[in-house]
Amino acid sequence: MAADIALIGRSAAQRQRAGSIGDVVFRALTFLFALLVLLILGGVIVALIDGALPALRTFGFSFVITEVWNPVTEKFGALAPIYGTLVTSAIAMVVGIPVAFGVAVFITEICPLWLKRPLATMIELLAAIPSIIYGIWGLFVFAPFVQQYIQPAIIDSLGQVPGIGALFAGPPLGIGVLTAGFILAVMVLPFISSIMRDVFETVPAILKESAYGLGATRSEVVRQIVLPYTRIGVVGGIMLGLGRALGETMAVTFVIGNAHRISASILQPGTTISASLANEFTEAFGDLYRSSLIALGFILFIITFIVLAIAKLLLLRLQKQAGG
Amino acid sequence: MDLYTRRRIVNGVVMSLSVAATAFGLLWLVLVLWTLLENGIAAITPALFSQMTPPPGSAGGLLNAIFGSVVMTLIATLIGTPTGILAGTFLAEYSRRSRFGEVVRFINDILLSAPSIIVGLFVYELLVVHMGHFSAWAGAVALAIIVVPVVVRTTEDMLNLVPNALREAAAALGSPKWKVIVMVSYRAAIQGMVTGVMLAVARIAGETAPLLFTALNNQFWSTDLNAPMANLPVVIFQFAMSPYADWQVLAWGGALLITVTVLCLNIGARALASWSTFKQ
């Protein structure tokens, strides 16, 4: 009898100890995997620097400011891809931001309640479509359309304006920097508009109602109440979209034309960092060639990291502000 | 024109522009899906699912590519899901306010939007260079690295929605914290966590860039995970860019297949999420 009680007592104590051992083990396990997230990022940085070192050592800083890209003579410069990356993303922002803003305003301010969810879902499905689908669509459907209708119109109108005409000069090829920028705009649209929508929803109803009570129209409420209140979040959303646009690969690779040169005209083919990587990496023979491509990747990583970090910091600030 | 009329006109113009923007966005979705159906449906034949990728100029299917995509997606999910869930658990249950947690959260969000081609380069340097050849394993690892941040994020978000009263009730019954997490928090958040995994699978199902330098491609049937393996996205890339009509048709077929899969996963995940027990 006494032995039985002792047995029960011991097993309870054992169970408790097992519980605390379980706690230590489980906590350590989850901690290790959280650490792994940091290690992935650290690994990416180390691997990219390690791979890029031969090229950076050979070319030094001039790598970033040279336009030449010649695998035969092994002279490499990153300027053309960097330029292409920045210009396509800029076009994407110029086209994408106003549209994303319009969509967000429609969904939060105008749309009837029953339509809100399905509409928001459909816009977000644009983000779900894989990049390669935009690529194949852009190559076979959109680029011919641009070549036949949009580019001739641009060349005839904007291309004739003195001064900025050079930006829109040249034969209509269909593929090129402008087409890539357009497709990027559609791809980043859902990201920007969903963040704008989220931050627009955080505006206290009482603020908007006060403005309506004073007789403001919808557009006045949006411009004078909603936008000032959500400014930080809107910029954060835009930066997030920009981060996406900078690193987007497949869609751009299909339609940009892959020419390592900087053309004055945005209608001409160009290349971006990610498109150069996608096109050339597996065929890059020679250590210096491969290393130069990895160096391109490293530059892309730094640019997107900075943009995404700013986006994240802005959105965090908004979150803290909303949380009190 | 008086002030009132002008304000009404401005309002009308701004609101119509907003409607037009929404219509423009939807138009793209419809256009892309329509062309996919139009061009892809002709390629959806039994041969697509039963024959290998052909050399140019002859008939064939995408069987080896479909198989490779499924295998690599599966392995990536099997690696990425537990990793993401455990890391997300740490963020939600052990470090809601700690400095370390904040850093991990920040880095994770950056990985979430980081260009996928960079992940491909990383795995190339990490595995392909050391193994000396491209392989399905490398492809799966690259995809797993894309899965992890998605799962971390949704796991954390979903665990944060679990009411603390549930945890406290379990703790009051004397259960150790790990048991509270596994048997109470996980159970309460399971729908949301499954949603996250589905979204992650949807994301990698169409990923191309990270596979280009890791799994590469393979024209033949291969089940060897240590060798290059065919996969739908890279086959689509190669076939669509080629001048051969047969190949382009197959590329459209593959594109339709991927899009339908991805959209079904996405819509399924959303439906599941909207049934979820806890809502914001």
XYZ file of C-alpha atoms in Angstrom:
604
model
C 0.000 0.000 0.000
C 2.679 2.429 1.068
C 4.753 1.305 -1.864
C 1.835 2.006 -4.176
C 1.447 5.542 -2.865
C 5.159 6.127 -3.239
C 4.891 4.835 -6.785
C 2.085 7.215 -7.618
C 3.966 10.051 -5.980
C 7.041 9.330 -7.955
C 5.264 9.092 -11.237
C 3.612 12.450 -10.683
C 6.954 14.023 -9.879
C 8.441 12.306 -12.884
C 5.688 13.610 -15.024
C 6.299 17.112 -13.832
C 9.988 16.790 -14.501
C 9.265 15.353 -17.922
C 7.002 18.324 -18.516
C 9.722 20.795 -17.715
C 12.251 18.878 -19.792
C 9.693 18.909 -22.585
C 9.395 22.663 -22.168
C 13.125 23.204 -22.398
C 13.437 20.929 -25.413
C 10.467 22.428 -27.247
C 11.565 25.977 -26.585
C 15.083 25.209 -27.746
C 13.702 23.525 -30.853
C 11.520 26.454 -31.854
C 14.377 28.845 -31.041
C 16.724 26.950 -33.340
C 14.297 27.175 -36.209
C 13.740 30.873 -35.598
C 17.500 31.230 -35.684
C 17.493 29.375 -38.979
C 15.510 32.240 -40.533
C 18.365 34.586 -39.639
C 20.898 32.022 -40.851
C 19.202 31.856 -44.252
C 19.605 35.590 -44.682
C 23.171 35.458 -43.378
C 23.881 32.543 -45.708
C 22.514 34.449 -48.688
C 24.787 37.398 -47.942
C 27.893 35.264 -47.392
C 27.259 33.114 -50.464
C 26.684 36.122 -52.695
C 29.757 37.985 -51.478
C 31.851 34.838 -51.772
C 30.643 34.241 -55.321
C 30.983 37.867 -56.363
C 34.483 38.354 -54.967
C 36.500 37.372 -58.078
C 34.558 39.823 -60.244
C 34.682 42.627 -57.705
C 38.408 42.065 -57.229
C 39.053 42.163 -60.962
C 36.914 45.146 -61.847
C 36.692 47.015 -58.562
C 34.217 49.811 -58.286
C 34.235 50.350 -62.041
C 32.059 47.223 -62.258
C 29.098 49.307 -61.177
C 29.705 52.169 -63.617
C 30.777 50.306 -66.759
C 28.348 49.492 -69.510
C 30.438 46.913 -71.388
C 29.280 43.308 -71.086
C 31.457 41.100 -73.225
C 31.819 37.409 -72.359
C 34.341 36.889 -75.158
C 36.893 39.412 -73.915
C 35.753 38.850 -70.327
C 34.992 42.510 -69.705
C 31.964 42.972 -67.520
C 30.131 46.019 -66.181
C 26.836 46.175 -64.377
C 25.583 49.546 -65.508
C 23.169 48.377 -68.223
C 21.346 45.820 -66.062
C 21.230 48.228 -63.111
C 19.830 50.925 -65.377
C 17.266 48.510 -66.836
C 16.196 47.353 -63.398
C 15.670 50.898 -62.183
C 13.914 52.117 -65.326
C 11.491 49.178 -65.624
C 10.632 49.520 -61.937
C 10.147 53.267 -62.338
C 7.730 52.686 -65.232
C 5.934 50.071 -63.151
C 5.548 52.573 -60.318
C 4.364 55.410 -62.565
C 1.671 53.195 -64.063
C 0.966 50.985 -61.060
C 0.619 53.472 -58.194
C -2.317 55.506 -59.574
C -4.165 52.356 -60.592
C -3.531 50.693 -57.226
C -4.701 53.860 -55.501
C -7.871 53.907 -57.597
C -8.592 50.283 -56.793
C -8.036 50.843 -53.068
C -10.296 53.908 -53.058
C -12.990 52.027 -54.953
C -12.918 49.067 -52.589
C -12.850 51.086 -49.362
C -15.020 54.078 -50.229
C -17.374 53.363 -53.109
C -17.941 49.664 -53.437
C -21.150 48.182 -51.996
C -20.488 45.875 -49.053
C -21.446 42.626 -50.794
C -18.984 43.288 -53.616
C -16.036 44.169 -51.380
C -14.736 40.697 -50.658
C -15.089 39.131 -54.091
C -13.541 42.189 -55.695
C -10.616 42.319 -53.292
C -10.053 38.593 -53.835
C -10.061 38.969 -57.608
C -7.509 41.769 -57.493
C -5.365 39.693 -55.163
C -5.549 36.741 -57.531
C -3.516 38.898 -59.911
C -0.705 38.433 -57.409
C -1.258 34.684 -57.274
C -0.695 34.155 -60.995
C 2.893 32.962 -61.341
C 5.420 35.283 -62.890
C 6.101 32.924 -65.785
C 2.453 33.127 -66.846
C 2.759 36.897 -67.166
C 5.908 36.228 -69.147
C 4.401 33.879 -71.705
C 1.314 36.089 -71.941
C 3.432 39.173 -72.359
C 5.524 37.583 -75.092
C 2.725 36.122 -77.197
C -0.196 38.451 -76.546
C 0.818 41.749 -75.009
C 4.041 42.483 -76.899
C 2.437 42.080 -80.370
C -0.425 44.312 -79.205
C 2.021 46.953 -77.971
C 3.945 46.714 -81.230
C 0.882 47.158 -83.373
C -1.085 49.787 -81.500
C 0.632 51.412 -78.541
C 4.180 51.970 -79.772
C 3.281 53.521 -83.139
C 0.958 55.898 -81.324
C 3.679 56.825 -78.834
C 6.298 57.279 -81.549
C 3.956 59.498 -83.548
C 2.947 61.668 -80.630
C 5.481 61.774 -77.774
C 8.346 60.735 -80.057
C 7.955 63.950 -82.058
C 8.136 66.271 -79.066
C 11.506 68.014 -79.029
C 13.575 67.269 -75.955
C 11.823 64.193 -74.643
C 11.374 62.742 -78.137
C 14.523 60.632 -77.845
C 12.937 58.739 -74.954
C 10.228 57.465 -77.280
C 12.123 57.017 -80.517
C 12.843 54.005 -82.638
C 11.063 51.250 -84.498
C 8.124 49.585 -82.725
C 9.564 46.207 -81.685
C 6.919 45.153 -79.198
C 9.405 43.799 -76.714
C 11.459 46.296 -74.764
C 11.830 48.263 -71.583
C 8.401 49.898 -71.757
C 6.546 46.609 -72.265
C 8.419 45.054 -69.344
C 7.530 48.060 -67.196
C 3.841 47.735 -68.087
C 3.747 44.070 -67.164
C 5.552 44.805 -63.906
C 2.923 47.447 -63.158
C 0.171 44.852 -63.372
C 2.162 42.448 -61.226
C 2.802 44.910 -58.389
C -0.691 46.410 -58.547
C -2.257 43.843 -56.179
C 0.542 44.200 -53.614
C 0.295 47.978 -53.452
C -3.487 48.117 -53.554
C -3.974 45.529 -50.830
C -1.705 47.443 -48.451
C -3.378 50.731 -49.339
C -6.741 49.096 -48.702
C -5.605 47.781 -45.335
C -4.320 51.151 -44.187
C -7.367 52.997 -45.541
C -9.510 50.712 -43.389
C -7.652 51.910 -40.295
C -8.954 55.473 -40.635
C -11.422 55.949 -37.760
C -14.966 56.132 -39.092
C -15.627 59.132 -36.859
C -13.022 61.213 -38.720
C -14.561 60.454 -42.080
C -18.073 60.932 -40.792
C -17.163 64.307 -39.357
C -15.905 65.388 -42.760
C -19.012 64.076 -44.487
C -21.075 65.849 -41.836
C -19.421 69.115 -42.815
C -20.491 68.471 -46.386
C -17.260 67.122 -47.873
C -17.494 65.062 -51.031
C -15.963 61.597 -51.273
C -12.933 62.802 -53.152
C -12.372 65.516 -50.550
C -12.608 62.968 -47.745
C -10.050 60.773 -49.495
C -7.649 63.638 -50.151
C -7.997 65.554 -46.915
C -8.818 62.892 -44.320
C -7.833 59.420 -45.516
C -4.547 60.253 -47.250
C -3.039 62.465 -44.535
C -3.996 59.880 -41.923
C -2.463 56.956 -43.809
C 0.478 58.662 -45.525
C 3.142 56.459 -43.938
C 1.313 53.251 -44.754
C 0.728 54.295 -48.344
C 4.427 55.001 -48.823
C 5.230 51.685 -47.126
C 2.940 49.852 -49.539
C 4.524 51.590 -52.511
C 8.003 50.635 -51.327
C 6.886 47.040 -50.909
C 5.604 47.049 -54.478
C 8.859 48.607 -55.633
C 10.814 45.848 -53.887
C 8.788 43.298 -55.808
C 9.229 45.082 -59.115
C 13.003 45.350 -58.733
C 13.497 41.630 -58.261
C 10.840 40.289 -60.597
C 12.459 37.858 -62.981
C 10.527 35.678 -65.375
C 7.931 38.112 -66.666
C 10.651 40.619 -67.487
C 12.969 38.043 -69.025
C 10.327 37.154 -71.606
C 9.601 40.649 -72.842
C 12.607 42.884 -72.269
C 14.696 41.668 -75.192
C 17.887 40.959 -73.246
C 20.226 43.506 -74.760
C 23.160 44.565 -72.600
C 23.050 48.202 -73.537
C 21.561 51.448 -72.394
C 19.276 52.967 -75.016
C 17.986 56.479 -74.737
C 14.588 55.246 -75.899
C 12.436 53.226 -73.512
C 10.872 51.474 -76.498
C 14.118 49.635 -77.208
C 15.239 46.315 -75.740
C 17.324 46.361 -72.595
C 17.986 44.027 -69.721
C 17.580 43.910 -65.971
C 19.728 42.252 -63.337
C 17.294 39.412 -62.827
C 16.745 38.901 -66.552
C 20.504 38.705 -67.161
C 20.813 36.109 -64.445
C 17.911 34.033 -65.748
C 19.211 34.137 -69.305
C 22.918 33.751 -68.911
C 23.751 32.029 -65.662
C 23.500 28.391 -66.713
C 25.366 29.139 -69.918
C 28.065 31.227 -68.300
C 31.335 29.429 -68.866
C 34.389 30.845 -67.205
C 34.730 31.765 -63.557
C 34.880 35.494 -64.170
C 31.658 35.479 -66.216
C 29.811 33.512 -63.558
C 31.255 35.611 -60.776
C 30.177 38.802 -62.550
C 26.629 37.464 -62.717
C 26.687 36.648 -59.016
C 27.979 40.159 -58.376
C 24.924 41.427 -60.272
C 22.772 39.305 -57.970
C 24.515 40.802 -54.972
C 23.791 44.331 -56.189
C 20.131 43.390 -56.719
C 20.020 41.923 -53.243
C 21.387 45.104 -51.672
C 18.954 47.339 -53.570
C 15.880 45.239 -52.738
C 16.998 44.751 -49.142
C 17.196 48.506 -48.605
C 13.846 49.164 -50.295
C 12.076 46.359 -48.434
C 13.625 47.384 -45.115
C 12.351 50.939 -45.558
C 8.909 49.579 -46.467
C 8.862 47.376 -43.404
C 10.026 50.150 -41.070
C 7.343 52.521 -42.359
C 4.623 49.902 -41.938
C 5.900 49.047 -38.450
C 5.711 52.714 -37.501
C 2.123 52.830 -38.695
C 1.312 49.705 -36.697
C 2.727 51.223 -33.533
C 0.814 54.424 -34.166
C -2.421 52.468 -34.654
C -1.729 50.378 -31.560
C -1.477 53.578 -29.520
C -19.470 77.771 -62.416
C -20.146 77.996 -58.721
C -18.066 76.265 -56.096
C -20.661 73.596 -55.379
C -20.921 72.451 -58.996
C -17.152 72.427 -59.332
C -16.720 70.279 -56.237
C -19.351 67.873 -57.491
C -17.677 67.621 -60.881
C -14.245 67.049 -59.326
C -15.759 64.374 -57.145
C -17.457 62.746 -60.108
C -14.238 62.701 -62.109
C -12.132 61.281 -59.256
C -14.670 58.595 -58.474
C -15.032 57.568 -62.119
C -11.253 57.308 -62.392
C -11.268 55.044 -59.374
C -13.935 52.834 -60.947
C -11.932 52.812 -64.177
C -8.787 51.754 -62.299
C -10.627 48.838 -60.739
C -12.054 47.815 -64.091
C -8.549 48.047 -65.570
C -7.172 45.722 -62.897
C -9.945 43.199 -63.404
C -9.577 43.439 -67.171
C -6.017 42.143 -66.887
C -7.085 39.171 -64.816
C -9.791 38.303 -67.332
C -7.469 38.841 -70.305
C -4.678 36.676 -68.929
C -7.034 33.874 -67.939
C -8.885 34.068 -71.248
C -5.749 33.800 -73.413
C -4.515 30.965 -71.235
C -7.732 29.048 -71.782
C -7.841 29.886 -75.470
C -4.295 28.738 -76.152
C -3.899 26.104 -73.477
C -7.045 24.085 -73.874
C -5.899 22.648 -77.209
C -2.817 21.270 -75.494
C -4.744 19.516 -72.742
C -4.834 16.029 -74.213
C -4.176 12.591 -72.718
C -0.740 12.760 -74.332
C 0.121 15.780 -72.186
C -0.117 13.596 -69.099
C 1.296 10.380 -70.523
C 4.240 11.307 -72.748
C 7.650 12.828 -72.153
C 8.810 16.230 -73.334
C 9.603 15.784 -77.031
C 12.536 16.916 -79.126
C 11.565 19.810 -81.398
C 9.311 18.882 -84.254
C 7.689 15.793 -82.790
C 4.690 15.142 -80.590
C 4.916 14.613 -76.891
C 3.644 15.586 -73.490
C 4.828 16.973 -70.206
C 4.740 13.874 -68.004
C 8.342 14.108 -66.784
C 7.966 17.824 -66.090
C 4.705 17.362 -64.186
C 6.290 14.566 -62.162
C 9.370 16.653 -61.396
C 7.300 19.654 -60.328
C 5.135 17.539 -58.036
C 8.134 15.793 -56.474
C 10.094 18.979 -55.849
C 7.070 20.875 -54.564
C 6.305 17.986 -52.216
C 9.844 17.762 -50.838
C 10.033 21.545 -50.471
C 6.742 21.557 -48.559
C 7.890 18.700 -46.335
C 11.089 20.585 -45.471
C 9.623 24.071 -45.308
C 6.423 23.444 -43.359
C 7.855 22.074 -40.085
C 10.651 24.640 -40.201
C 8.216 27.485 -40.711
C 5.746 26.261 -38.103
C 8.410 25.876 -35.418
C 9.958 29.265 -36.143
C 6.501 30.864 -36.211
C 5.688 29.161 -32.901
C 8.773 30.670 -31.344
C 7.761 34.137 -32.515
C 4.169 33.867 -31.316
C 4.530 31.854 -28.114
C 7.982 32.637 -26.736
C 9.042 36.045 -27.942
C 6.110 38.353 -28.496
C 7.976 41.318 -27.144
C 11.619 40.293 -27.186
C 14.281 42.054 -29.217
C 15.376 38.816 -30.872
C 11.801 38.085 -31.908
C 11.507 41.491 -33.498
C 14.670 40.969 -35.505
C 13.549 37.548 -36.726
C 10.145 38.945 -37.657
C 11.769 41.787 -39.591
C 14.181 39.526 -41.470
C 11.410 37.046 -42.190
C 9.271 39.759 -43.760
C 12.170 40.761 -45.950
C 12.740 37.160 -47.029
C 9.027 37.015 -47.824
C 9.393 39.652 -50.529
C 13.013 39.044 -51.521
C 13.569 38.226 -55.201
C 13.293 34.500 -55.718
C 16.155 34.486 -58.194
C 18.480 35.440 -55.331
C 17.365 32.302 -53.527
C 18.322 30.363 -56.641
C 21.796 31.919 -56.618
C 22.188 31.134 -52.924
C 21.303 27.461 -53.338
C 23.536 27.283 -56.393
C 26.485 28.464 -54.289
C 25.425 26.337 -51.320
C 24.645 23.010 -52.995
C 25.268 22.917 -56.719
C 28.852 24.178 -56.511
C 29.706 21.748 -53.735
C 27.939 18.752 -55.245
C 29.406 19.582 -58.617
C 26.160 19.185 -60.551
C 22.583 20.415 -60.731
C 20.056 18.284 -58.879
C 16.430 17.926 -57.890
C 17.517 18.180 -54.254
C 18.937 21.631 -54.864
C 15.691 22.653 -56.566
C 13.639 21.372 -53.652
C 15.829 23.190 -51.124
C 15.510 26.441 -53.084
C 11.717 26.078 -53.082
C 11.743 25.194 -49.370
C 13.549 28.463 -48.636
C 10.653 30.250 -50.317
C 8.089 28.241 -48.332
C 9.615 29.011 -44.924
C 8.875 32.759 -44.621
C 5.292 32.303 -45.830
C 4.605 29.602 -43.236
C 6.425 31.504 -40.462
C 4.296 34.551 -41.108
C 0.908 32.791 -41.226
C 1.721 30.527 -38.271
C 2.646 33.504 -36.143
C -0.398 35.503 -37.217
C -2.754 32.611 -36.571
C -1.268 31.754 -33.176
C -1.597 35.408 -32.195
C -5.327 35.156 -32.863
C -5.761 32.312 -30.365
C -7.328 33.849 -27.234
C -5.027 33.832 -24.231
C -7.873 32.527 -22.074
C -7.506 29.166 -23.827
C -3.805 28.977 -22.960
C -4.437 30.092 -19.397
C -7.166 27.507 -18.951
C -4.843 24.731 -20.100
C -1.996 26.038 -17.945
C -4.310 26.156 -14.945
C -4.964 22.439 -15.403
C -1.247 21.946 -14.880
C -0.118 21.189 -18.393
C 3.393 22.245 -19.316
C 3.763 25.013 -21.861
C 4.810 22.780 -24.751
C 1.655 20.737 -24.248
C -0.434 23.907 -24.161
C 1.072 24.944 -27.475
C 0.819 21.580 -29.201
C -2.582 20.505 -27.885
C -4.378 23.820 -27.485
C -2.814 26.614 -29.536
C -2.106 24.452 -32.595
C -5.562 22.926 -32.531
C -7.209 26.309 -32.291
C -5.116 27.743 -35.120
C -4.910 24.693 -37.372
C -7.167 26.027 -40.123
C -5.167 29.187 -40.490
C -1.903 27.283 -40.457
C -3.139 24.944 -43.189
C -4.156 28.034 -45.173
C -0.608 29.313 -44.883
C 0.861 26.061 -46.141
C -1.557 26.021 -49.080
C -0.595 29.572 -50.005
C 3.059 28.605 -49.787
C 2.507 25.612 -52.067
C 0.634 27.858 -54.487
C 3.553 30.224 -54.483
C 6.217 27.611 -55.258
C 4.106 25.680 -57.752
C 4.794 28.344 -60.363
C 8.204 29.542 -59.221
C 10.686 29.416 -62.052
C 13.628 31.610 -61.184
C 14.977 29.566 -58.248
C 14.851 26.354 -60.301
C 16.863 27.651 -63.238
C 20.217 27.247 -61.511
C 19.327 24.393 -59.179
C 17.154 21.671 -60.680
C 17.914 22.892 -64.197
C 15.879 20.745 -66.593
C 15.900 17.268 -68.004
C 14.506 16.168 -71.285
C 13.984 12.617 -70.088
C 12.138 10.767 -67.382
C 14.198 10.805 -64.227
C 13.420 9.896 -60.644
C 16.975 10.448 -59.447
C 16.948 13.272 -56.938
C 20.698 13.678 -57.379
C 20.350 14.505 -61.049
C 18.796 17.426 -62.873
C 15.042 17.000 -63.031
C 12.469 18.334 -65.478
C 9.902 20.708 -64.032
C 6.963 22.564 -65.487
C 8.083 26.180 -65.035
C 11.499 25.737 -66.614
C 10.041 23.631 -69.442
C 7.497 26.377 -70.105
C 10.288 28.940 -70.153
C 12.391 26.919 -72.564
C 9.511 25.881 -74.834
C 7.835 29.284 -74.980
C 11.085 31.023 -75.932
C 11.762 28.472 -78.672
C 10.780 29.002 -82.303
C 9.043 25.604 -82.592
C 5.235 25.622 -82.796
C 4.859 22.187 -81.105
C 6.893 23.341 -78.166
C 4.940 26.562 -77.842
C 1.648 24.660 -77.732
C 3.025 22.471 -74.952
C 4.197 25.594 -73.115
C 0.658 26.994 -73.210
C -0.700 23.672 -71.952
C 1.765 23.689 -69.065
C 0.974 27.316 -68.303
C -2.743 26.555 -68.123
C -2.055 23.573 -65.867
C 0.051 25.620 -63.446
C -2.379 28.532 -63.356
C -5.386 26.319 -62.675
C -3.484 24.559 -59.881
C -2.293 27.799 -58.329
C -5.686 29.520 -58.521
C -7.484 26.472 -57.057
C -4.996 26.339 -54.161
C -5.415 30.062 -53.582
C -9.192 30.052 -53.663
C -9.267 26.905 -51.520
C -6.962 28.526 -48.976
C -9.115 31.648 -48.859
C -12.300 29.606 -48.411
C -10.663 27.706 -45.571
C -9.470 30.922 -43.963
C -12.927 32.459 -44.040
C -14.300 29.478 -42.085
C -11.578 29.917 -39.550
C -12.733 29.955 -35.952
C -11.008 33.142 -34.923
C -11.212 36.295 -36.911
C -9.549 39.620 -36.473
